[in-house]
Coordinates of C-alpha atoms and ligand atoms in Angstrom, one line a residue:
X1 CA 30.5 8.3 13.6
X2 CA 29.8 8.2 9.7
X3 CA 26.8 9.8 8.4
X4 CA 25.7 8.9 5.0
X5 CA 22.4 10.7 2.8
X6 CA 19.9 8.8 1.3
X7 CA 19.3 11.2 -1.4
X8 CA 15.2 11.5 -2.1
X9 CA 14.6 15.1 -2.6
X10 CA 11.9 16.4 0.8
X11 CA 12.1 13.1 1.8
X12 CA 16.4 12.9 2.0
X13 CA 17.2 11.4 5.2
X14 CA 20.2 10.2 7.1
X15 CA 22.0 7.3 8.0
X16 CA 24.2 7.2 11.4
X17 CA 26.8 4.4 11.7
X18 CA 29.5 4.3 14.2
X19 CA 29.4 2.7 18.0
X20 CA 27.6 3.9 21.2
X21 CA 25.1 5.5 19.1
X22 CA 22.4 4.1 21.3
X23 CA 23.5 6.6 24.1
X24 CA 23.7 9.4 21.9
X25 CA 20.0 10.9 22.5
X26 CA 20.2 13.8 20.6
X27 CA 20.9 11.6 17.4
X28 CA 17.2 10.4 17.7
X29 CA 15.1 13.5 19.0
X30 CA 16.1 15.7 16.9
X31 CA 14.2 13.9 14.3
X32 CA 11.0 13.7 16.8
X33 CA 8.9 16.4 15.9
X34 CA 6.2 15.8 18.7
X35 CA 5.4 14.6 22.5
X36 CA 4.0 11.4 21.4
X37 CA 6.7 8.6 20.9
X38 CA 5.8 4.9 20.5
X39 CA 8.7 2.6 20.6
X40 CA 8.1 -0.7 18.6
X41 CA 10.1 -3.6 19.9
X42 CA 10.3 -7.4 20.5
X43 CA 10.7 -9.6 23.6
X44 CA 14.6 -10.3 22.8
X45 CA 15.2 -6.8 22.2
X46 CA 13.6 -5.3 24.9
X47 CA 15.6 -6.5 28.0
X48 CA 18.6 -5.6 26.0
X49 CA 18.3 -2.2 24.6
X50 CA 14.7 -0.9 25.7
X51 CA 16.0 0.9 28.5
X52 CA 18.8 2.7 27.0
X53 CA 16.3 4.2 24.7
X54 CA 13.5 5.5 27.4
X55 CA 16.2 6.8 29.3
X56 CA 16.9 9.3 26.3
X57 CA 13.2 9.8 25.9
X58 CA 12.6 11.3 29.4
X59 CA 11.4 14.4 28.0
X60 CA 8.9 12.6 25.7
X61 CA 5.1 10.7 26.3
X62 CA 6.2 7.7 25.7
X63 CA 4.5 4.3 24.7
X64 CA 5.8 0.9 24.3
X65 CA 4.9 -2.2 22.0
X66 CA 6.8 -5.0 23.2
X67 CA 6.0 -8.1 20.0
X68 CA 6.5 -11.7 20.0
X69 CA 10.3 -12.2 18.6
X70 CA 9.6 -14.0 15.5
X71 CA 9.4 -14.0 11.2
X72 CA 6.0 -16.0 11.9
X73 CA 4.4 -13.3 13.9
X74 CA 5.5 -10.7 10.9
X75 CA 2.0 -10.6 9.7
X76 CA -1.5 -7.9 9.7
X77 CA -2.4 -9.7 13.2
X78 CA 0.7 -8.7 14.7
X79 CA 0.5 -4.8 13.2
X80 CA -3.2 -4.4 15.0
X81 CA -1.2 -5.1 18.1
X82 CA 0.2 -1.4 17.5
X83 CA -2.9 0.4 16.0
X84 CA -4.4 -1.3 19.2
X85 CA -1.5 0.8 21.5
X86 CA -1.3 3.6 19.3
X87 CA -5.5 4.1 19.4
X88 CA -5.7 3.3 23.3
X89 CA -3.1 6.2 23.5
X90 CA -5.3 8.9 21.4
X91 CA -2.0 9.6 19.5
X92 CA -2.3 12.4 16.6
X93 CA -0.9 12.4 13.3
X94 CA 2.1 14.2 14.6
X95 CA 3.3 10.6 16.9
X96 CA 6.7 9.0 16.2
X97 CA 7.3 5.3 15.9
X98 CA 10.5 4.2 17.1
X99 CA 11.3 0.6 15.4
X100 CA 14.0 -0.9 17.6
X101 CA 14.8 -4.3 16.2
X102 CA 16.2 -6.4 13.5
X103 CA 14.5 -6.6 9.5
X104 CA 10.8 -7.8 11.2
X105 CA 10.4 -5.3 13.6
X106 CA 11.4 -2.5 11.3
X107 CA 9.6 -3.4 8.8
X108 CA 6.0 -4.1 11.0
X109 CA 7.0 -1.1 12.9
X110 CA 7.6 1.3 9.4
X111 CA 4.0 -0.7 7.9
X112 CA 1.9 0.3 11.3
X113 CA 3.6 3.9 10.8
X114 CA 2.5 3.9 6.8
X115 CA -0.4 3.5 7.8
X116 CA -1.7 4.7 11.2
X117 CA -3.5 7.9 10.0
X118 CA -2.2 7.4 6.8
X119 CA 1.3 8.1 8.1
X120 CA 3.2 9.0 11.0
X121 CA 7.0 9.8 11.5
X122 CA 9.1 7.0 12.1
X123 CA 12.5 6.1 13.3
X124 CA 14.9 2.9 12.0
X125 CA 16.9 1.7 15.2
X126 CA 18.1 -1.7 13.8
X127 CA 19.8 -4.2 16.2
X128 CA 20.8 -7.0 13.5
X129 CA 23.5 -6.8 10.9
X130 CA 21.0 -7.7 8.4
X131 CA 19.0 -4.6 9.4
X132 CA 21.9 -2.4 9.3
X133 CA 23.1 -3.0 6.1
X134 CA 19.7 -3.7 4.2
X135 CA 16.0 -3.8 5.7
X136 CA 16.2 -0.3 7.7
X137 CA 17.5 1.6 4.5
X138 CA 15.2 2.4 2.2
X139 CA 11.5 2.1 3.0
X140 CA 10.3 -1.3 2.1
X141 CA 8.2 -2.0 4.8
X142 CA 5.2 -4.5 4.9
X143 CA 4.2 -8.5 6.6
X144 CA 4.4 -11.7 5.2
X145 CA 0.8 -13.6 4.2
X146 CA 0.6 -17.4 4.3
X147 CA 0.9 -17.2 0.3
X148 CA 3.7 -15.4 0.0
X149 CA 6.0 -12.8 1.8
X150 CA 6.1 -9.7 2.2
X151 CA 3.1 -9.7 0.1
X152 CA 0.9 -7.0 1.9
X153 CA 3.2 -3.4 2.4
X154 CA 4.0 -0.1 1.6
X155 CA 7.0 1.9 0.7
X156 CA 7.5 4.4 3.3
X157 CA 10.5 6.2 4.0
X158 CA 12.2 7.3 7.8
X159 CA 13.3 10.1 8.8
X160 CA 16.2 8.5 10.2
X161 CA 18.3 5.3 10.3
X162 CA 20.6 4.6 13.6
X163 CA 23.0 2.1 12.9
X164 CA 24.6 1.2 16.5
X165 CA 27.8 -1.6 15.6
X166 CA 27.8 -2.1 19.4
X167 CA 24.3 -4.1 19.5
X168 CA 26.1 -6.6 17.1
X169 CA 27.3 -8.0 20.5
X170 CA 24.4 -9.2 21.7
X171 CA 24.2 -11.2 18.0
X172 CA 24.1 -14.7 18.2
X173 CA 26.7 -16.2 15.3
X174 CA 23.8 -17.7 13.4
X175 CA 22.4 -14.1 12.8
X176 CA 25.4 -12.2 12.2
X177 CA 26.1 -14.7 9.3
X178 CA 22.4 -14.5 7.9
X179 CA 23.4 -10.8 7.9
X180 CA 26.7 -11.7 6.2
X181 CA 24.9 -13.1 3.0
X182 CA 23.1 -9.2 2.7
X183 CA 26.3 -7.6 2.8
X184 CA 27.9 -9.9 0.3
X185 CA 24.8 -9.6 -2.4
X186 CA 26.3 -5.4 -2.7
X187 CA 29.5 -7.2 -3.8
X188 CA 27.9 -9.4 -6.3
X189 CA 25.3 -6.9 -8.0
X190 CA 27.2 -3.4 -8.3
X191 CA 30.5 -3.7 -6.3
X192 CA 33.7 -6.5 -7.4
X193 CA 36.1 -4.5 -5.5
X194 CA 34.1 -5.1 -2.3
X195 CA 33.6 -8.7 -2.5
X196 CA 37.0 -9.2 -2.9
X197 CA 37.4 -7.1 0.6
X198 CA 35.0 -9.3 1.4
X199 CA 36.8 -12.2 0.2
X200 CA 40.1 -11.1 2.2
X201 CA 38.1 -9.9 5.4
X202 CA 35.8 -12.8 6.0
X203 CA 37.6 -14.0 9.1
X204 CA 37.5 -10.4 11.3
X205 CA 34.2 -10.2 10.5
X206 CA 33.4 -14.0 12.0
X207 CA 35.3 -12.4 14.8
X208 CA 33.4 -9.4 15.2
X209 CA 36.5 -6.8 14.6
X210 CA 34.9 -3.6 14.9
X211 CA 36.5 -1.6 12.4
X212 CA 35.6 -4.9 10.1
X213 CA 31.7 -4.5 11.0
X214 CA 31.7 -0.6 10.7
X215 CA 33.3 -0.5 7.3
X216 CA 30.9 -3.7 5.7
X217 CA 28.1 -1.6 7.2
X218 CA 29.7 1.4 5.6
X219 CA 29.9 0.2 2.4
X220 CA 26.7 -2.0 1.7
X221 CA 24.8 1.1 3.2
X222 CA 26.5 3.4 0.5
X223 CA 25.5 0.6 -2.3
X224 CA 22.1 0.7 -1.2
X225 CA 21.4 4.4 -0.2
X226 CA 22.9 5.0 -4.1
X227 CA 20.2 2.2 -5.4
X228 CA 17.5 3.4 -3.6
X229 CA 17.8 7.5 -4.5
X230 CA 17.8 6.1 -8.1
X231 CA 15.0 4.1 -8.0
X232 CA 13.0 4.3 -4.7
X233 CA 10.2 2.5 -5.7
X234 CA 11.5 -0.2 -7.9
X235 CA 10.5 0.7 -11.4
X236 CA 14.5 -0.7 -12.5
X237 CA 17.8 -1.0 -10.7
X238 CA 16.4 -1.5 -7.5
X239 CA 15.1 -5.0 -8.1
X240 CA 18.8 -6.2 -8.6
X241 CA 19.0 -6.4 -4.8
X242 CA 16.5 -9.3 -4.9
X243 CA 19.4 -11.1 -6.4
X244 CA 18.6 -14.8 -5.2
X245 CA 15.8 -14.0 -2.9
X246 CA 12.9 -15.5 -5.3
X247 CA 14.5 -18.8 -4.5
X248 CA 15.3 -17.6 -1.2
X249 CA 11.4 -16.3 -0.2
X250 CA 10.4 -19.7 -2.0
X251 CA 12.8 -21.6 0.1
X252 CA 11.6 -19.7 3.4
X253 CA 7.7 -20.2 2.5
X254 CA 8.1 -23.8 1.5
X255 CA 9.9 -24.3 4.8
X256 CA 7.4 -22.3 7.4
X257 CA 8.4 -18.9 7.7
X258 CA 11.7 -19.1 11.1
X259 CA 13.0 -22.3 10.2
X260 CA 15.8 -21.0 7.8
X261 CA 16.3 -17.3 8.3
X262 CA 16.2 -14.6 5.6
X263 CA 19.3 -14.4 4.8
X264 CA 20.4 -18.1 5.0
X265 CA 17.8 -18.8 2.5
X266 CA 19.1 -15.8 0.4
X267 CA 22.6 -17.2 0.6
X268 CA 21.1 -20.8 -0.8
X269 CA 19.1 -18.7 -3.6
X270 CA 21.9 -16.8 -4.5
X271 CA 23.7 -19.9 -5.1
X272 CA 21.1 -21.6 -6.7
X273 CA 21.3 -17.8 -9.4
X274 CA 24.3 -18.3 -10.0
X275 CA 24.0 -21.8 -10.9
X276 CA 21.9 -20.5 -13.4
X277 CA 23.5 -17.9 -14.4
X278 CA 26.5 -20.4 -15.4
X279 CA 23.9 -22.2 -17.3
X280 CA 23.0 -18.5 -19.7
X281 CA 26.9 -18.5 -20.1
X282 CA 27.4 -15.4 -18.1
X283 CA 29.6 -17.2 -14.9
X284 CA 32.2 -20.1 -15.2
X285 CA 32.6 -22.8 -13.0
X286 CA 35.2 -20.7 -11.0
X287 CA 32.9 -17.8 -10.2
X288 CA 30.1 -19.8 -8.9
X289 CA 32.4 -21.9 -6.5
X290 CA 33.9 -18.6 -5.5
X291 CA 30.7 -17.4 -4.6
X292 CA 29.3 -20.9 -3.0
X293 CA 32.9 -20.5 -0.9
X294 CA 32.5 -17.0 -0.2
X295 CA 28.4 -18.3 1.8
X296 CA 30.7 -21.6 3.1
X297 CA 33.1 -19.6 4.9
X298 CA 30.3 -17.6 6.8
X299 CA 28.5 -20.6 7.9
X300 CA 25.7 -20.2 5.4
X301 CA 23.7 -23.1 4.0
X302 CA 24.1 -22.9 -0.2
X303 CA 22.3 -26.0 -0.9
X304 CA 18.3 -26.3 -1.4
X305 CA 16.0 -28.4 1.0
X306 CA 15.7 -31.6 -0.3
X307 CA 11.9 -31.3 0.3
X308 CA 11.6 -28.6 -1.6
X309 CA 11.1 -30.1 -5.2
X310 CA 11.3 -28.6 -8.5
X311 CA 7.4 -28.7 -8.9
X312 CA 7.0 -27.2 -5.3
X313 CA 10.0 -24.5 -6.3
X314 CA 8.2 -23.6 -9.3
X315 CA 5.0 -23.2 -7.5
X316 CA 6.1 -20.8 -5.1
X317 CA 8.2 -18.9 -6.8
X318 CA 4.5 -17.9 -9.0
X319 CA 4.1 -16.0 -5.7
X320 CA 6.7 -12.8 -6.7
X321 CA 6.4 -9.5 -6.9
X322 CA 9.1 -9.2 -9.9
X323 CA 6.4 -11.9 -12.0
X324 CA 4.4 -10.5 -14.7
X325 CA 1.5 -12.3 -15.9
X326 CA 1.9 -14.9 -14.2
X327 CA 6.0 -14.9 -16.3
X328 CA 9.0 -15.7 -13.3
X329 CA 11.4 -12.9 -13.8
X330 CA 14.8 -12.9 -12.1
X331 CA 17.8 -11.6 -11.4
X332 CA 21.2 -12.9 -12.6
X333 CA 24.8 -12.1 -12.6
X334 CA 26.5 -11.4 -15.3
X335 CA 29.6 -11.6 -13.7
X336 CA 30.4 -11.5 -9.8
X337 CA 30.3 -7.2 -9.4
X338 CA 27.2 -6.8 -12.3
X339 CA 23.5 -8.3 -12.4
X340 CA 21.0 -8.0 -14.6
X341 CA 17.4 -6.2 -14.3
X342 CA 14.3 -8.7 -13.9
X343 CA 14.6 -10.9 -16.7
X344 CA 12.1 -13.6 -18.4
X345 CA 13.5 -17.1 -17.5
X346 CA 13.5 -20.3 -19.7
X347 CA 11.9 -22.9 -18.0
X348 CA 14.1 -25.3 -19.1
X349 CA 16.6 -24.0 -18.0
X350 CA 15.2 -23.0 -14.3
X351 CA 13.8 -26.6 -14.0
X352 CA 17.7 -27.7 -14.6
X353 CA 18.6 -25.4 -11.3
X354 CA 15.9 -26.4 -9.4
X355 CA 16.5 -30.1 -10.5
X356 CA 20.0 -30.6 -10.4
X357 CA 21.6 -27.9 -8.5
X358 CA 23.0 -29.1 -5.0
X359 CA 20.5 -32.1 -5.6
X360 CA 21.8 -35.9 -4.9
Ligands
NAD1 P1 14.8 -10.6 12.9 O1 14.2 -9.3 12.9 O2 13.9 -11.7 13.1 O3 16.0 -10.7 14.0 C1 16.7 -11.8 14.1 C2 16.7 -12.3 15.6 O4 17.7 -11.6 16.3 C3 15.4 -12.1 16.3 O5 15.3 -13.2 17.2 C4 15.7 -10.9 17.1 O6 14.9 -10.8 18.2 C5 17.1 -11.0 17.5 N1 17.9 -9.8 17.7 C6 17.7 -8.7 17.0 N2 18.7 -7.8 17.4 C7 19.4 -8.4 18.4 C8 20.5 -8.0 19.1 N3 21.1 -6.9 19.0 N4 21.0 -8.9 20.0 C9 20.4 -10.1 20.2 N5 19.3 -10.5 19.5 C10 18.9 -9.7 18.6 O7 15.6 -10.9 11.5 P2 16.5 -10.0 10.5 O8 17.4 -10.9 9.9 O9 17.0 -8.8 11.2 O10 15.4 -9.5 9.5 C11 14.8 -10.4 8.6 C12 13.5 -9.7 8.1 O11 13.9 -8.6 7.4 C13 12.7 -10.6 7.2 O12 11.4 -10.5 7.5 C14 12.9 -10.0 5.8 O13 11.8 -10.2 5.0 C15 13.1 -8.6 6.2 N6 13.9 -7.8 5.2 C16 13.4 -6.6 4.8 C17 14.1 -5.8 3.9 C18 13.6 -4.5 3.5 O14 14.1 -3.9 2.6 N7 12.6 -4.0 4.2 C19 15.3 -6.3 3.4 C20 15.8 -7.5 3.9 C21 15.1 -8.2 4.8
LIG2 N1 16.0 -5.5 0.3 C1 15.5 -5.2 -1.0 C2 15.2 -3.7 -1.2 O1 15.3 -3.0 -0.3 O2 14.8 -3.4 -2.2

């Protein structure tokens, strides 16, 4: 088992990857302070894992919150659902929430701990290698609104992230490749020497090779624990791991939140950055097909809905948290390994993206 340290002074706390973790009780209740446990799951998730985890938590009152599986039931409805449980129970202040899930679940499950009481404890157990290596690390937590995602949240730290390689199994292909386009964005932003591991390594991960998984976990959770000790709350570096996601949360609004997953539509938004980086004279022609190859080879879309128009690209992409009066800001490479902060965008030259990039 590796154990890495997300370094924020009191509020440090550590990260667990390796296999069979799920079994390891001791991992989890020694960050349990209290009787009171609530364990925060979906209907996918709980035939497959919910077990394992009461069966540690014998010693424990423990509660269950069993959600719809879905990104369009990440939302303040959904979150009542476990004040509702929580309440119901009479737990105190000094509950645990245990979020056992992929990015949705942890990140309803770390929002309904944010704020019941104005904070309880609360546990990251992610089950999707997009969870792993990005949603469970670092306290963003929060639900989507119908104008915009992950509009309404809170940053709110765990006291613990279990990182279990063995529930990849369970993974259907299309997930473990949405995951896939996380991992690679640590390459692009901050880290050449692993994208060309990446590069070289594509194929074993496709395959699932263990020591594959564990080390691409390893490594994008070392990028991002380092990010988010520097800037937890996204005042500066920390927005660089946006990279392609304005495009990508405009691509997943425009569509209805489920129909292209998080990380597919990050892997078309990244794509559709580094298009436009080319066009500020930062990338060549080579680097952005390297990158567009890089998405091909893990199965991930790179190419805009066509019903998505400029105008309607434009108007969603209003809807950011990075935007200052009313001003898109992105993030670009300035070569694959280095982005940029939030910067002001020309519209001229966005409205070329959105217009021509992977357009007929
Ligand atoms: P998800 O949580 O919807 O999980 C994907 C699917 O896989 C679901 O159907 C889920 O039930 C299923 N699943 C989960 N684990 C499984 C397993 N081990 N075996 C079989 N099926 C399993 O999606 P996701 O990709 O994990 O997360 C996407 C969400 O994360 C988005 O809402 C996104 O906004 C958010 N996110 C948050 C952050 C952050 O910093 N907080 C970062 C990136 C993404
Ligand atoms: N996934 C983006 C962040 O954690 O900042």
């Amino acid at each position: 088992m590796k154990k890495l340290l997300v370094e924020l002074g009191n509020r440090s706390y550590p990260i667990y990857i390796g296999s069979g973790l799920l079994n390891q009780s001791e991992l989890y209740t020694q960050h349990i302070k209290a009787k009171q446990v609530v364990v925060v799951t979906n209907t996918t998730i709980a035939p497959l894992y919910l077990n394992t985890i009461l069966k540690n938590l014998q010693s424990f009152d423990v509660e269950t919150v069993i959600l719809p599986d879905g990104e369009q039931f990440k939302t303040l409805e959904y979150v009542t659902h476990i004040f509702d449980k929580l309440l119901a129970s009479k737990f105190s202040r000094n509950a645990t929430l245990i979020a056992l899930g992929g990015g949705v679940i942890g990140d309803m499950g770390g929002f309904a701990a944010a704020c019941y009481q104005r904070g309880i404890a609360f546990l990251q157990i992610p089950t999707t290698l997009l969870a792993q290596v990005d949603s469970s690390v670092g306290g963003k937590t929060g639900v989507n609104h119908p104008l915009g995602k992950n509009m309404i949240g809170a940053f709110y730290q765990p006291q613990c992230v279990i990182a279990d390689a063995d529930v990849l199994d369970t993974l259907d292909d299309r997930q473990l490749s949405a995951g896939l386009a996380e991992v690679i964005k640590y390459g692009l932003i901050r880290d050449f020497e692993f994208f060309e591991w990446l590069e070289n390594n594509i194929n074993a991960l496709l395959l699932r090779d263990k020591q594959a998984l564990s080390f691409a976990i390893e490594r994008s959770c070392l990028n991002k624990a380092w990010i988010v000790a520097e800037d937890e709350t996204e005042t500066g570096i920390r927005a660089t791991l946006n990279l392609g996601h304005t495009f990508g949360h405009a691509i997943e609004t425009g569509a209805g939140y489920g129909t292209y997953l998080h990380g597919e539509a990050v892997a078309i938004g990244t794509c559709q950055a580094a298009d436009l980086s080319r066009r500020k004279g930062w990338l060549n022609d080579a680097d952005v097909e390297r990158i567009i190859e890089l998405f091909k080879k893990c199965n991930l879309p790179t190419y805009p809905p066509e019903h998505i128009d400029s105008d309607r690209f434009l108007e969603l992409m209003a809807v950011d948290k990075k935007n200052v009066d009313g001003q898109i800001r992105l993030i670009l490479l300035t070569k694959i390994g280095a982005a940029t902060l939030p910067i002001d965008i020309d519209r001229k030259l966005l409205e070329q993206t959105l217009k021509t990039y992977g357009r007929k």
